[in-house]
Amino acid sequence: MREQARATTPPDNLPLKIKKKKKMAAGIPAVTSSLKHGLQNMGISRTFKTLTMVNQQQGFDCPGCAWPDPSHRTQFEFCENGAKAVADEATKSRVTPEFFAKHSVQHLSDQSDRWLNKQGRLTHPMVLEEGSSHYTPISWEDALIEIASHINTLDDPNRSVFYTSGRTSNEAAFLYQAMVRSIGTNNLPDCSNMCHESSGKGLGSTIGIGKGTVHLDDFNHADVILVIGQNPGTNHPRMLTALRDAKLKGAMIVHVNPLPEAGLERFKHPQDYMKMNLATTQLSDFHLPVKIGGDAALLKGLIKIHDEVGHLDSDFIENHTTGFESMLEKARDTDWESIVQDSGLSRELISEVGRAVAKSKATIACWAMGLTQQPNGVAVIQEVVNLLLMGGHVGRPGAGFCPVRGHSNVQGDRTVGIWEAPPEPFIERMENGLNISIPREHGYDVVRAIQAMRDGLVDVFFCMGGNFISATPDTLATAEGIRNVGLTVQVSTKLNRSHLVTGKKAIILPCLGRTERDIQASGPQFVSVENSMGIVHKSTGNLHPASEHLKSEPWIVSQLSKHLFDTSPIDWEHIVSNYDLIRDLMEKSLSGFDNYNERVRHENGFMLPNPPRDSRSFSTPSGLAHFTTHELPNVHLEPGHYVMMTIRSHDQYNTTVYDVHDRYRGISGNRRIILMNALDMAKRGWRNRQTVSITSHFDGETRTADGWQLVAYEIPRNNVATYFPEANVLVPLQSTAKDSNTPTSKWIDVTLSASSGDEEE
Ligand SMILES: Nc1nc2c(c(=O)[nH]1)N[C@H]1C(S)=C(S)[C@@H](COP(=O)(O)OP(=O)(O)OC[C@H]3O[C@@H](n4cnc5c(=O)[nH]c(N)nc54)[C@H](O)[C@@H]3O)O[C@H]1N2
Ligand SMILES: Nc1nc2c(c(=O)[nH]1)N[C@H]1C(S)=C(S)[C@@H](COP(=O)(O)OP(=O)(O)OC[C@H]3O[C@@H](n4cnc5c(=O)[nH]c(N)nc54)[C@H](O)[C@@H]3O)O[C@H]1N2
Ligand SMILES: [Mo]
């Protein structure tokens, strides 16, 4: 009999080491760390072969992040963390049928996330029968028939849900959404719902496109670059190169973050070591240690200063925008006392930065999860829009919006149709291209999918990549939902907790990764991806696949579709024989993909249309860019409460924990830690390593997790930080951002209590 698998990771239980935090990012330790991870996982020749193909025109797109590649590339166009992502996929370890015969699902679930990932690549399709304690092998044919028959017996297609993580290629994602829409549902939740959804919503309704508006080259022409709520030293290390180049050309860089993240303080390009240039660059001119959730107040302050200093782009405001007066009036009415109080920043500091922003001829604003995962995620991004529109900083060199995407193809997936709420023109075009009819009813996003599972409304849950149980909020609630589902399917490369916390029956379909050779009936194939700046380019895997049983994601979708549909306007067998045929169909079904097959073969790919950037035109109903008016959010905390943010360490890729070192922050050995201001600790009589329980509060409900070790850290008073995914049990499912429904993973209202011994006063 199957016992219930554990939904949360047990800790690794190594001793917690706390060192001084690092100021500098990259440099020699980054080079040695890349090589170490490569050598441990892949051995010497594979490490060299693999790393020199990352982000090369003839190679594969780095699966690490969505930061764009420069058009003139060096031989080493990867970073420490990209190298880790590649090594993790190209590992020589294997999870085989023998492995699954040896370990029960329950036993595996008692191992840590780090241990699970270390076991290596999945090699065979596997099935976990209802009530069974072990996975057993299943043939591809039987697995696909099983899945298709589950879906085909549903009396309502909306009882099936199809998740996507952001590594899936354009070709695979396009076919996948075509399959899902042919089944008759828009139930296409994706990782974006937990990630940049607030950016899409905030930008879409103000500038008419839910994407950024800058190119890499714009960084070379900017006067001011704002980096808000983002930790590029760890999560987008190649961005530091762009910031360094900008800095050398005179740009001022402002880092807005509760934490003094490494890299923005000092950065040493790893390649400079090879050139024996030992100078480091101090990147950020200003660090604004804003309180968690205090950005809206800060932005109001910057808008007030801009108003006072002048230098407004009146021509632009008059001819291209609407809503300016009301926005300005609200800023004028907002008092400095609230701004200072809510942001935690002095009026002098805000004014100094505000004057520089007002005088700047070209400003870029970059942001990531620090803004999007807030209750006011959409509104605060619209305040960024307000600030930049005042100076006309859109659609001109060196200026614009730069939401920095996470997963390497999360933006492409959305462009080609992974969207639970597609707009009407998109559906119409897709219907014409595919020759099918598509339901208009919106599907479930991530949070709504979990609710539906809990309510017993889902019979089949299919995941194209990712690790749903660990990535989603409220781990125990999500687990309860998943266990209600009849059949869960994971298309994956590596073992993770979503293979262990499953529906009644579960299937694992092992797929090729980005680094691997993909051969179909017509020969070797390449796929395409879209980076964070809207450039679509190809990616060709060159490594020998981890197992002869692996299939490509497009193949899996097309073969499943063959079993699903008796008749279909798409010839599924034929279309996957040559990915050019998929791209031809994409050209017909999507806008902006003309001559796709030809243009994607250009050396640096091609740029998708971006009206605000290309011609200062805004596809909003009014045809104008919108200033929007927002109240300051309520950031009030009850006495004795703290706000907790859940963040990434340096040694993880989302839910994939490579190791237990958060090198730049000086913390290693244990991930079950909580960063806290030393004065807040002293007030409670607490020291480093004291163990505490954390209780989160939302809407009268509480959730508690025990065994967190305190680490004194440079973080604003009443703010604390823990790591994702360990702390996800504390993120309430219903606590989501207004308008984007993104879980508020950076704003969790918590109280702390000492677990033992050293009691508070
Ligand atoms: N190596 C590595 N690279 C990655 C990933 C990874 O896990 N590992 N994940 C990828 C993905 S999917 C994504 S989305 C990106 C994520 O990239 P980031 O958004 O940089 O990731 P987080 O660690 O979530 O960090 C958010 C930052 O926001 C700050 N922050 C939190 N709350 C606030 C706030 O209220 N205001 C401000 N101003 N700042 C705040 C935190 O201190 C932290 O520095 O990275 C991508 N790249
Ligand atoms: N508390 C909290 N929660 C968060 C966040 C946070 O900051 N705080 N961040 C959120 C964000 S920004 C995101 S994007 C989500 C991430 O959510 P997901 O995208 O669901 O999670 P990942 O950890 O990136 O998924 C890793 C798994 O993907 C599979 N995989 C890797 N490569 C491939 C591939 O090429 N194909 C296929 N089919 N599978 C592959 C592997 O099996 C691996 O175990 O998490 C969100 N959750
Ligand atoms: Mo993300």
mmCIF file of N, CA, C and O in Angstrom, residues 20 78 101 121 145 152 208 236 252 289 337 352 407 424 474 501 546 625 662 727:
data_model
loop_
_atom_site.group_PDB
_atom_site.id
_atom_site.type_symbol
_atom_site.label_atom_id
_atom_site.label_comp_id
_atom_site.label_asym_id
_atom_site.label_seq_id
_atom_site.Cartn_x
_atom_site.Cartn_y
_atom_site.Cartn_z
ATOM 1 N N LYS A 20 31.126 36.396 6.750
ATOM 2 C CA LYS A 20 30.792 37.754 6.344
ATOM 3 C C LYS A 20 30.249 37.721 4.926
ATOM 4 O O LYS A 20 30.738 36.963 4.087
ATOM 5 N N PHE A 78 28.691 32.404 -20.920
ATOM 6 C CA PHE A 78 27.850 31.827 -19.880
ATOM 7 C C PHE A 78 28.329 32.384 -18.556
ATOM 8 O O PHE A 78 29.366 33.011 -18.472
ATOM 9 N N ALA A 101 12.791 0.669 -8.518
ATOM 10 C CA ALA A 101 12.450 -0.613 -7.901
ATOM 11 C C ALA A 101 13.009 -0.659 -6.474
ATOM 12 O O ALA A 101 12.421 -1.236 -5.565
ATOM 13 N N ARG A 121 19.525 12.067 -14.248
ATOM 14 C CA ARG A 121 18.489 12.195 -15.280
ATOM 15 C C ARG A 121 17.563 10.988 -15.295
ATOM 16 O O ARG A 121 17.986 9.845 -15.161
ATOM 17 N N ILE A 145 -1.354 5.936 -24.472
ATOM 18 C CA ILE A 145 -2.729 5.427 -24.579
ATOM 19 C C ILE A 145 -3.471 5.656 -23.259
ATOM 20 O O ILE A 145 -4.620 6.110 -23.236
ATOM 21 N N ASN A 152 -9.951 11.358 -22.741
ATOM 22 C CA ASN A 152 -11.119 11.147 -23.606
ATOM 23 C C ASN A 152 -12.371 10.688 -22.857
ATOM 24 O O ASN A 152 -13.460 10.818 -23.384
ATOM 25 N N GLY A 208 0.302 48.937 -23.606
ATOM 26 C CA GLY A 208 -0.289 48.155 -24.696
ATOM 27 C C GLY A 208 0.470 46.907 -25.079
ATOM 28 O O GLY A 208 0.114 46.241 -26.047
ATOM 29 N N HIS A 236 20.753 36.605 -12.617
ATOM 30 C CA HIS A 236 20.993 37.000 -14.009
ATOM 31 C C HIS A 236 22.420 37.526 -14.116
ATOM 32 O O HIS A 236 22.629 38.691 -14.468
ATOM 33 N N MET A 252 24.431 56.023 -14.355
ATOM 34 C CA MET A 252 24.294 55.919 -12.910
ATOM 35 C C MET A 252 23.367 54.747 -12.616
ATOM 36 O O MET A 252 22.329 54.619 -13.242
ATOM 37 N N PRO A 289 17.962 50.911 0.490
ATOM 38 C CA PRO A 289 17.490 49.732 1.235
ATOM 39 C C PRO A 289 16.027 49.874 1.633
ATOM 40 O O PRO A 289 15.682 50.033 2.799
ATOM 41 N N GLU A 337 5.753 62.384 4.849
ATOM 42 C CA GLU A 337 5.810 61.569 6.058
ATOM 43 C C GLU A 337 5.458 60.108 5.739
ATOM 44 O O GLU A 337 6.160 59.181 6.152
ATOM 45 N N GLU A 352 17.772 63.001 -3.674
ATOM 46 C CA GLU A 352 19.009 62.973 -4.446
ATOM 47 C C GLU A 352 18.852 62.082 -5.684
ATOM 48 O O GLU A 352 19.196 62.466 -6.804
ATOM 49 N N HIS A 407 12.768 32.110 -16.294
ATOM 50 C CA HIS A 407 13.009 30.929 -17.111
ATOM 51 C C HIS A 407 13.397 31.337 -18.524
ATOM 52 O O HIS A 407 12.876 32.304 -19.067
ATOM 53 N N GLU A 424 -9.077 38.035 -27.456
ATOM 54 C CA GLU A 424 -9.868 37.634 -28.623
ATOM 55 C C GLU A 424 -9.080 37.652 -29.956
ATOM 56 O O GLU A 424 -9.126 36.671 -30.696
ATOM 57 N N ASP A 474 1.621 27.583 -0.519
ATOM 58 C CA ASP A 474 0.804 26.759 0.370
ATOM 59 C C ASP A 474 0.967 25.266 0.076
ATOM 60 O O ASP A 474 0.010 24.556 -0.271
ATOM 61 N N VAL A 501 4.607 13.453 -4.896
ATOM 62 C CA VAL A 501 3.292 13.879 -4.407
ATOM 63 C C VAL A 501 2.413 13.924 -5.650
ATOM 64 O O VAL A 501 2.559 14.809 -6.493
ATOM 65 N N ALA A 546 20.752 11.596 -22.665
ATOM 66 C CA ALA A 546 21.041 10.886 -21.415
ATOM 67 C C ALA A 546 20.556 9.436 -21.459
ATOM 68 O O ALA A 546 21.071 8.585 -20.732
ATOM 69 N N ALA A 625 -0.418 55.934 -24.269
ATOM 70 C CA ALA A 625 0.128 55.311 -23.061
ATOM 71 C C ALA A 625 -0.625 55.883 -21.865
ATOM 72 O O ALA A 625 -0.973 57.064 -21.853
ATOM 73 N N ASP A 662 25.012 29.609 0.026
ATOM 74 C CA ASP A 662 24.548 30.888 -0.502
ATOM 75 C C ASP A 662 25.774 31.793 -0.426
ATOM 76 O O ASP A 662 25.914 32.622 0.472
ATOM 77 N N ALA A 727 10.087 27.683 2.343
ATOM 78 C CA ALA A 727 9.112 28.491 3.086
ATOM 79 C C ALA A 727 7.742 28.537 2.405
ATOM 80 O O ALA A 727 6.834 29.212 2.902
#
